[in-house]
PDB file of C-alpha atoms in Angstrom:
ATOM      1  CA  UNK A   1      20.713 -14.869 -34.070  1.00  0.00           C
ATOM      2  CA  UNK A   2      18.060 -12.291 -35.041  1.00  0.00           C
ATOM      3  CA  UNK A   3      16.913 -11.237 -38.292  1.00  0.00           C
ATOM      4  CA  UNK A   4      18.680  -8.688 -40.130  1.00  0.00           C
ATOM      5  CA  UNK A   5      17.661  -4.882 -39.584  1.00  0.00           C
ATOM      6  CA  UNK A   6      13.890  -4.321 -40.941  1.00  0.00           C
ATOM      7  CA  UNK A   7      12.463  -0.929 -42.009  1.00  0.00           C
ATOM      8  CA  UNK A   8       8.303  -0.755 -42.761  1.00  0.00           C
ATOM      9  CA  UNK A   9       7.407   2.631 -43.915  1.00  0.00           C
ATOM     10  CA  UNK A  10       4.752   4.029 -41.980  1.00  0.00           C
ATOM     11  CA  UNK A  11       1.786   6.625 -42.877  1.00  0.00           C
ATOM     12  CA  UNK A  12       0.428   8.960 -39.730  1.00  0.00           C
ATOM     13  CA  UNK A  13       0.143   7.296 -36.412  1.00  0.00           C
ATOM     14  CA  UNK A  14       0.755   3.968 -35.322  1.00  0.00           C
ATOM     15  CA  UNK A  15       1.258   1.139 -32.529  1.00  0.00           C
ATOM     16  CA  UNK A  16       4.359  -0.751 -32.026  1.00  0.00           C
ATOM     17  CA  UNK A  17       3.798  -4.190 -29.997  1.00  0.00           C
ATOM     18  CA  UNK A  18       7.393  -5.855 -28.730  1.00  0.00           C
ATOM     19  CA  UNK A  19       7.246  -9.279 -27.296  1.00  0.00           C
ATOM     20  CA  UNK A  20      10.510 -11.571 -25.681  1.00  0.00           C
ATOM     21  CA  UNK A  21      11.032 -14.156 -23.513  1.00  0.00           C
ATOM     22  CA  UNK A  22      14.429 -12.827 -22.189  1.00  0.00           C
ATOM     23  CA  UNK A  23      16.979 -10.144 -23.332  1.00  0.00           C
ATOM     24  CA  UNK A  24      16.266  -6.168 -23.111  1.00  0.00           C
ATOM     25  CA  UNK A  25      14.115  -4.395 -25.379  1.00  0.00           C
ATOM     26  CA  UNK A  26      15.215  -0.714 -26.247  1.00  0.00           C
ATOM     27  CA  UNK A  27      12.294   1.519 -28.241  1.00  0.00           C
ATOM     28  CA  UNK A  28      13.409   4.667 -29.205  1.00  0.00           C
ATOM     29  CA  UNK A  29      10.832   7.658 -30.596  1.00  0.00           C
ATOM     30  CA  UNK A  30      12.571   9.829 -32.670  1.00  0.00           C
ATOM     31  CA  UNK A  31      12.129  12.628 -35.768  1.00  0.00           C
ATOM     32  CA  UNK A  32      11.609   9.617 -38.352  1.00  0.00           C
ATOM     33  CA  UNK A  33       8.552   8.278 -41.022  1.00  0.00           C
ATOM     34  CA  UNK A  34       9.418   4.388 -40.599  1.00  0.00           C
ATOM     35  CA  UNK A  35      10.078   2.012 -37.946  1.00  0.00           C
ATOM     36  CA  UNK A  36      13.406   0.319 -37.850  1.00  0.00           C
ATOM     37  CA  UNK A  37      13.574  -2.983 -36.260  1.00  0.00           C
ATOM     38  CA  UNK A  38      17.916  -2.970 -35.671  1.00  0.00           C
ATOM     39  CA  UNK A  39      18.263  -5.995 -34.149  1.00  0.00           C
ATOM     40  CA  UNK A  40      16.863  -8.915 -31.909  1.00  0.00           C
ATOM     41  CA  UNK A  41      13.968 -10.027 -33.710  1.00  0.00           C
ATOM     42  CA  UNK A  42      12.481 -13.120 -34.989  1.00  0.00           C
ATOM     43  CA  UNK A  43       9.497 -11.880 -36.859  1.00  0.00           C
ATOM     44  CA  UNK A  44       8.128  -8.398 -37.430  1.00  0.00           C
ATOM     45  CA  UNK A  45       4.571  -8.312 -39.221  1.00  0.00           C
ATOM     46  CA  UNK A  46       2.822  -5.140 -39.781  1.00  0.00           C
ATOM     47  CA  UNK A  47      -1.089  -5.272 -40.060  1.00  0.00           C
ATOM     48  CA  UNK A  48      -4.307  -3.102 -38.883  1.00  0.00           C
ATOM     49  CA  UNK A  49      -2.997  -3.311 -35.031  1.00  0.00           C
ATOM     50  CA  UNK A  50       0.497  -2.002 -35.430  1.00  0.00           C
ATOM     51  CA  UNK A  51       3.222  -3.247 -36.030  1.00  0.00           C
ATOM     52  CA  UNK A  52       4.697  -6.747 -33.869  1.00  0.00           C
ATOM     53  CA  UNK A  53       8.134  -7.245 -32.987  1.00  0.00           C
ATOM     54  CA  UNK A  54       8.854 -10.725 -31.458  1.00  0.00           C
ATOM     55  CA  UNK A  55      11.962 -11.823 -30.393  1.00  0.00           C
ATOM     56  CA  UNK A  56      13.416 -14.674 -28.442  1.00  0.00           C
ATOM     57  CA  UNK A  57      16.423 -13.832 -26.527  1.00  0.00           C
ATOM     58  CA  UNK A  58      18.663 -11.105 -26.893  1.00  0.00           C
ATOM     59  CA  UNK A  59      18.742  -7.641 -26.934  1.00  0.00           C
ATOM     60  CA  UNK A  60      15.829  -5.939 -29.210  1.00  0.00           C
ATOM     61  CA  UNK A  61      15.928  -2.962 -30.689  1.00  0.00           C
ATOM     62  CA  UNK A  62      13.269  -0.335 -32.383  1.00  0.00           C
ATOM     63  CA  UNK A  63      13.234   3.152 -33.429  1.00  0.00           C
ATOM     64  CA  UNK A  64       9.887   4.485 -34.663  1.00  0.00           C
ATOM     65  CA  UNK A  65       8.079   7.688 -35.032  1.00  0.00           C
ATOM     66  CA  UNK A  66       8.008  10.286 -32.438  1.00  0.00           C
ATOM     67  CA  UNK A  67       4.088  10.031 -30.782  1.00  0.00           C
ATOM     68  CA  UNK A  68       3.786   6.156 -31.124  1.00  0.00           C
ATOM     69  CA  UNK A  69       2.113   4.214 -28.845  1.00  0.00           C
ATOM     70  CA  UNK A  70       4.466   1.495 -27.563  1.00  0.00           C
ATOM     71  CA  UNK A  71       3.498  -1.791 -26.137  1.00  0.00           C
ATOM     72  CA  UNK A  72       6.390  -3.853 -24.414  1.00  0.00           C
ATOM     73  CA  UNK A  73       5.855  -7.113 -23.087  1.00  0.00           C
ATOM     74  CA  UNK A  74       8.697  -9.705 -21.775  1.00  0.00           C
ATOM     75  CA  UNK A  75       9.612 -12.204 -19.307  1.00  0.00           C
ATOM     76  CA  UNK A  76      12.661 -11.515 -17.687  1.00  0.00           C
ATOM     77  CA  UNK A  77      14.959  -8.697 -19.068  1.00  0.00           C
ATOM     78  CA  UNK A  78      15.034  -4.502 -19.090  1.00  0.00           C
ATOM     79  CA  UNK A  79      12.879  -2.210 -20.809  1.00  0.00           C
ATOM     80  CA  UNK A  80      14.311   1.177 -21.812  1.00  0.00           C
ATOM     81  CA  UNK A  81      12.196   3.582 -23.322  1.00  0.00           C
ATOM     82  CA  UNK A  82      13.719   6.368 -25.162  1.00  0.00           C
ATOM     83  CA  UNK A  83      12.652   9.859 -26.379  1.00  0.00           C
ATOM     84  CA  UNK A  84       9.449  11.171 -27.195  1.00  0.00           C
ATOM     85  CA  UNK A  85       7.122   8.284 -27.198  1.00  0.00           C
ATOM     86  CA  UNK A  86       2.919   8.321 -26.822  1.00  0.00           C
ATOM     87  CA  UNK A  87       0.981   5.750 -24.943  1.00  0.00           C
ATOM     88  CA  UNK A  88       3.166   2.664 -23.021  1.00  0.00           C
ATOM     89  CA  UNK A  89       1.958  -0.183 -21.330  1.00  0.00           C
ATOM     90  CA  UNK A  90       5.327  -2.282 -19.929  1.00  0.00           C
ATOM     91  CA  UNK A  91       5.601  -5.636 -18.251  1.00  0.00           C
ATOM     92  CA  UNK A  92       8.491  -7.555 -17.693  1.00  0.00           C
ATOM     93  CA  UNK A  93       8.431 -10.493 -14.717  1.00  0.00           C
ATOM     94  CA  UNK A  94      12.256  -9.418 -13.582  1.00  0.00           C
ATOM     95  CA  UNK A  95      13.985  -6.317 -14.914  1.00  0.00           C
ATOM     96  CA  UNK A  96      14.348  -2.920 -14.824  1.00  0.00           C
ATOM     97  CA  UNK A  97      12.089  -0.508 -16.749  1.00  0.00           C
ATOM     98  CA  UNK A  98      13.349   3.569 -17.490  1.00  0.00           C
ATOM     99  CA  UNK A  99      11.244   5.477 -19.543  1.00  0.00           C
ATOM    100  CA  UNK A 100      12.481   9.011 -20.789  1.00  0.00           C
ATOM    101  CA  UNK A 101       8.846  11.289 -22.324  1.00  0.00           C
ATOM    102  CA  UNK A 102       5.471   9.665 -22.777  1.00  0.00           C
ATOM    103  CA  UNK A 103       1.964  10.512 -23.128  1.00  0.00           C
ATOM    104  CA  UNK A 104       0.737   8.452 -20.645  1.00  0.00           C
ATOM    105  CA  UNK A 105       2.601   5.382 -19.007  1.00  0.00           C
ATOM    106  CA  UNK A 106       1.275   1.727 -17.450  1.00  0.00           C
ATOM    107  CA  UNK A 107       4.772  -0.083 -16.176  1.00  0.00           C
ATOM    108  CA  UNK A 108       4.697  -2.890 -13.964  1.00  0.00           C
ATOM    109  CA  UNK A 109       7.462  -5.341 -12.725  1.00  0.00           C
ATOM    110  CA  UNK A 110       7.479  -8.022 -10.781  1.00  0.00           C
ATOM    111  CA  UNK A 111      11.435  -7.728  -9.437  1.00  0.00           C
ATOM    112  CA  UNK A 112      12.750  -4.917 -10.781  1.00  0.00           C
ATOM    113  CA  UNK A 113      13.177  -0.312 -10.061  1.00  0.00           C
ATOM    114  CA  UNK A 114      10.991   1.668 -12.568  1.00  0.00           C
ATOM    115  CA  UNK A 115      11.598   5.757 -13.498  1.00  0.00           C
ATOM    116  CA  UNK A 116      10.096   7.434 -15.873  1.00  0.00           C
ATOM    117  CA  UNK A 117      11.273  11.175 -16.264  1.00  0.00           C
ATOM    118  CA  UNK A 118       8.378  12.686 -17.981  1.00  0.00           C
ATOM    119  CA  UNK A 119       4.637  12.254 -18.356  1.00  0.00           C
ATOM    120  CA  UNK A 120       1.952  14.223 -20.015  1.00  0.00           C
ATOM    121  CA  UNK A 121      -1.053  12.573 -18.031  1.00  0.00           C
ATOM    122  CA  UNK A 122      -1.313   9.181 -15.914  1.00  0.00           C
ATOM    123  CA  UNK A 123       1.170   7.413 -14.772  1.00  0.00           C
ATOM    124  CA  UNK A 124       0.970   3.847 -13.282  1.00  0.00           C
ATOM    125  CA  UNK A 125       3.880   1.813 -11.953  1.00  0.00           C
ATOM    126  CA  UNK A 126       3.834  -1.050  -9.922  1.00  0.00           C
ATOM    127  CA  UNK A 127       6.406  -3.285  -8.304  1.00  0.00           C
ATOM    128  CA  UNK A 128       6.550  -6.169  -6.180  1.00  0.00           C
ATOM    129  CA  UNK A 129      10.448  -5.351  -5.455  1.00  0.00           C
ATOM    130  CA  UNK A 130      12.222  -2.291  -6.703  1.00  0.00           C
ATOM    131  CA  UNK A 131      12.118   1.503  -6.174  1.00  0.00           C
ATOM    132  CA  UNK A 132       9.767   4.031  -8.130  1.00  0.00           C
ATOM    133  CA  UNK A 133      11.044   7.294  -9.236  1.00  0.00           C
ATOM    134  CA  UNK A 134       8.481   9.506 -11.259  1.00  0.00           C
ATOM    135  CA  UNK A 135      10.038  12.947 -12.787  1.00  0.00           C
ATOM    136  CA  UNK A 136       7.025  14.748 -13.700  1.00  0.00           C
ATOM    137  CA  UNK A 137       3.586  13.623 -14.437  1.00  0.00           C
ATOM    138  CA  UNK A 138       0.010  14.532 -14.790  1.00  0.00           C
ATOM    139  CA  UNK A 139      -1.228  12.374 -11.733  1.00  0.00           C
ATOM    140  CA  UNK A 140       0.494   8.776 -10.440  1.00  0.00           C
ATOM    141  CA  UNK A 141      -0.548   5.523  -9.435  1.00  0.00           C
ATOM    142  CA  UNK A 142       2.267   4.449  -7.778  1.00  0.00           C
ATOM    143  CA  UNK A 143       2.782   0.679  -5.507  1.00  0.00           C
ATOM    144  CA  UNK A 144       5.398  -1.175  -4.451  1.00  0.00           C
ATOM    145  CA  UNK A 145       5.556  -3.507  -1.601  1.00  0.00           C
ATOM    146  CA  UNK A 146       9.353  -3.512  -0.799  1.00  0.00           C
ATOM    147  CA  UNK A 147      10.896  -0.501  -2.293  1.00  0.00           C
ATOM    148  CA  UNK A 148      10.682   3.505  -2.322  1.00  0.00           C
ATOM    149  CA  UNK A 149       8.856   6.071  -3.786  1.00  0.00           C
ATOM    150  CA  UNK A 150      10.030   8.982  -4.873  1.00  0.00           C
ATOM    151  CA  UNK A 151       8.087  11.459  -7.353  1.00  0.00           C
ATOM    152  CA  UNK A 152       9.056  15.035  -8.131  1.00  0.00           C
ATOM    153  CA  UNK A 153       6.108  16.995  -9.738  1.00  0.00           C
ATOM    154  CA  UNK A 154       2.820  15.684 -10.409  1.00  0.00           C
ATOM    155  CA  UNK A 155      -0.710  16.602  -9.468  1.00  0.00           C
ATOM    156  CA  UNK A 156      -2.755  13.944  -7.674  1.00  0.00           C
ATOM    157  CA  UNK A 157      -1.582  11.051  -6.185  1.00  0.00           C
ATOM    158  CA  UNK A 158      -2.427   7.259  -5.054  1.00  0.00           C
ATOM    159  CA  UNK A 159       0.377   5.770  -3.289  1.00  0.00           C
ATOM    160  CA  UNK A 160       0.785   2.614  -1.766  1.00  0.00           C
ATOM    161  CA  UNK A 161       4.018   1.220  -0.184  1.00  0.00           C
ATOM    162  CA  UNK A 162       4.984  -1.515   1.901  1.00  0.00           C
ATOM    163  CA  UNK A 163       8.730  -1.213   3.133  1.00  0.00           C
ATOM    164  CA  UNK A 164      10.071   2.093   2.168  1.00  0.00           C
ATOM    165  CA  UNK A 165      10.284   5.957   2.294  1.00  0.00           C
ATOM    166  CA  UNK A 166       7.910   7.408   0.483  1.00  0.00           C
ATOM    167  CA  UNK A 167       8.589  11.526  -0.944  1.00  0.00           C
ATOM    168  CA  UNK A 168       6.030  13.286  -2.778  1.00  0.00           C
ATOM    169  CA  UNK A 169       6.650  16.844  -4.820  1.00  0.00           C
ATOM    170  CA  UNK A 170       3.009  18.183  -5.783  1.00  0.00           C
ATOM    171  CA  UNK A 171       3.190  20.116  -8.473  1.00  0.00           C
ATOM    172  CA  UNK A 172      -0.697  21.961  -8.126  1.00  0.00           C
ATOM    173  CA  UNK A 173      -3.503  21.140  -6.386  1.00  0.00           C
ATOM    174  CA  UNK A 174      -4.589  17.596  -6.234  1.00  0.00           C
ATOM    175  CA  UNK A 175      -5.571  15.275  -4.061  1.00  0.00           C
ATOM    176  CA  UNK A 176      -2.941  12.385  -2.578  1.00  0.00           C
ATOM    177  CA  UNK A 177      -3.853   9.540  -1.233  1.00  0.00           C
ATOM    178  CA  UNK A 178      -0.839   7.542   0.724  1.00  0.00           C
ATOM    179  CA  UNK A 179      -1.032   4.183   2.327  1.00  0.00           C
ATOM    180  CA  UNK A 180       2.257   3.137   3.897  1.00  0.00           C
ATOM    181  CA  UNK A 181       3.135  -0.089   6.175  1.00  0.00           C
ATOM    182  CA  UNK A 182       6.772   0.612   7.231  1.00  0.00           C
ATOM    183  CA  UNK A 183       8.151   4.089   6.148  1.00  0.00           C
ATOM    184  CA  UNK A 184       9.135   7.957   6.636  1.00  0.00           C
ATOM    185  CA  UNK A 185       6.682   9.643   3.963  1.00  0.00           C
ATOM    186  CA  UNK A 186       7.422  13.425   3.390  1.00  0.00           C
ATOM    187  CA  UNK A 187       4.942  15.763   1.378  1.00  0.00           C
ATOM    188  CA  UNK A 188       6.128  18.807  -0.384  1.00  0.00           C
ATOM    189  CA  UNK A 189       3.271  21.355  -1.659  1.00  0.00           C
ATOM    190  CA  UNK A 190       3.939  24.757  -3.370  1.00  0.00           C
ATOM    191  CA  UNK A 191       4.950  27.759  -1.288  1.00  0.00           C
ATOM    192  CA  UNK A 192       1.071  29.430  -0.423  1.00  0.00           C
ATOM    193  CA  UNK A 193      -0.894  26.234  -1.247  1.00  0.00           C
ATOM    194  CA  UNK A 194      -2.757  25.674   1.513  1.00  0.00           C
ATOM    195  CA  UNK A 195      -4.821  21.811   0.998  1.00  0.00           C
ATOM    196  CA  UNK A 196      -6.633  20.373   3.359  1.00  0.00           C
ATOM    197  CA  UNK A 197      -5.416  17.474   5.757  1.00  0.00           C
ATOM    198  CA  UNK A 198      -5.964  14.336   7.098  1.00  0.00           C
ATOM    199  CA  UNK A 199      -2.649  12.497   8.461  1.00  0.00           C
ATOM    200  CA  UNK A 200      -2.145   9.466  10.842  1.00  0.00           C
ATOM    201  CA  UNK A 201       0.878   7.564  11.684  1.00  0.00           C
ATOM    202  CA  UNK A 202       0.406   4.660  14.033  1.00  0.00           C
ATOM    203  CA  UNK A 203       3.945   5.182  15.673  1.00  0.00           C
ATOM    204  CA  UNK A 204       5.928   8.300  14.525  1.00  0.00           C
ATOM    205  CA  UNK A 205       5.827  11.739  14.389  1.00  0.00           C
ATOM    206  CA  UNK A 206       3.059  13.741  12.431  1.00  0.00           C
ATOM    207  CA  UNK A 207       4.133  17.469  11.047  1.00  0.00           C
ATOM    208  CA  UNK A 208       2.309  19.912   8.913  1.00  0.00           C
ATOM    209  CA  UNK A 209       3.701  23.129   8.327  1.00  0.00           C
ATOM    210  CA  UNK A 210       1.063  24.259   5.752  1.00  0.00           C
ATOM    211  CA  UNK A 211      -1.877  26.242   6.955  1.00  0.00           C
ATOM    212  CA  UNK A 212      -5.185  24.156   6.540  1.00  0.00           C
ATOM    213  CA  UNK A 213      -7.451  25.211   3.147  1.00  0.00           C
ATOM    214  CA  UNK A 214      -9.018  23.975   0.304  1.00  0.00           C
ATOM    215  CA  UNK A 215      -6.583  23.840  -2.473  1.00  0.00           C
ATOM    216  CA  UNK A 216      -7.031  19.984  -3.079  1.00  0.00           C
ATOM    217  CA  UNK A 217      -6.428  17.320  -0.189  1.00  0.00           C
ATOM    218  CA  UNK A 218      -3.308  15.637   1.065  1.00  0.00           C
ATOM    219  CA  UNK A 219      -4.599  12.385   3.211  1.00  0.00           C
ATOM    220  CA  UNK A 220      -1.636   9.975   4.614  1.00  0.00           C
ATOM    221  CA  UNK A 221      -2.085   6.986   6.698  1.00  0.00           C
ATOM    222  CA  UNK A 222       1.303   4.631   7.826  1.00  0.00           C
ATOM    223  CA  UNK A 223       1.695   2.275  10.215  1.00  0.00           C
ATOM    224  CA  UNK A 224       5.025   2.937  11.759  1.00  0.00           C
ATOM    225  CA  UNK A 225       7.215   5.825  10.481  1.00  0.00           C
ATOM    226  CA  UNK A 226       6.667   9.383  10.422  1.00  0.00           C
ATOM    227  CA  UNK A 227       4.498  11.912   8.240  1.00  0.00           C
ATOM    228  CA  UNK A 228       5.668  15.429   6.787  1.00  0.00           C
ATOM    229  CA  UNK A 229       4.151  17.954   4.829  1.00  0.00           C
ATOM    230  CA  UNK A 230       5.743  20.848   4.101  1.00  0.00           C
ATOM    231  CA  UNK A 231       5.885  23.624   1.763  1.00  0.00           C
ATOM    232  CA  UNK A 232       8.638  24.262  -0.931  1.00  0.00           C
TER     233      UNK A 232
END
């Protein structure tokens, strides 16, 4: 068993570190001016750095200020990141990985689906197997080599899939770079925005229905599948 719930005090900003081996690891970022280690950990030491949650096996879980930078780290279990959080960097080796409102998010699995809902600025996930789903985000760096892609507002765009659809919501001009093996990938641009194109599919159909321009660049290349960008 875990140690009993711990509560450090904190003063302004701060970082929270979580390590496991197994188990999930919930962080929550909510209206509060201390973190709360409920439940799951072995040691929590607070020092220049942050504060460090490590925990063994189990289910661990922190609620901390609103704004703090989170940094989750474990070898086979889920991640859930809830509420308004700042900068996250995830890893897990097998798991899952949702994450609700950050400032900027880094999430990477090796066997696992990742969403995040909401992101002020860059967002990065990569898996080896699972499905990405981005909400909203400033720009995304999104690869996966068996598993879709699906992102519903954000400005520019790297994208790089092996087996999977691939659908794309651009939010304001950008530019999106896609690099798909096997895979429909479908591009969806403001009604009136009018960016310029370069799109290739080595067996499938290619569509554009936007008039060519210069509001930012949409550039597509798959292997076998078909290509379509569209307007909303």
């Amino acid at each position: 068993m875990g140690r009993q719930p711990t509560i450090i005090p904190v003063a302004g900003a701060t970082t929270v570190r979580v390590t496991t081996q197994s188990g999930s690891v919930t962080v929550v970022g909510e209206d509060r001016s201390d973190v709360l280690v409920e439940r799951g950990a072995e040691a929590v030491t607070s020092g220049a750095q942050g504060i460090e949650v490590v925990g063994r096996s189990g289910k661990v879980e922190v609620r901390c200020p609103a704004g703090t930078d989170v940094f989750v780290g474990t070898a086979s279990g889920s991640i859930s990141l809830q509420g308004r959080l700042g900068q996250a960097r995830v890893t897990t080796e097998s798991g899952t990985i949702e994450i609700d409102q950050v400032g900027g998010a880094d999430a990477r699995t090796a066997s696992g689906s990742i969403e995040v809902r909401s992101c002020d600025s860059a967002c990065r996930c990569h898996s080896q197997s699972g499905d990405l789903r981005v909400g909203r985000a400033g720009s995304v760096d999104l690869a996966t080599v068996s598993g879709g892609i699906d992102a519903d507002a954000v400005g520019s765009a790297t994208v790089h899939a092996g087996s999977g659809t691939v659908t794309l919501g651009v939010a304001e001009p950008g530019t999106v770079d896609v690099d798909a093996h096997s895979g429909s990938v479908t591009i969806t641009v403001p009604k009136g925005q009018h960016p310029a194109t370069d799109l290739h599919a080595a067996s499938g159909a290619v569509r554009c229905d936007c008039a060519p321009g210069t509001d930012g660049a949409v550039r597509v290349t798959t292997r076998s599948g078909s290509v379509t960008v569209t307007e909303r």
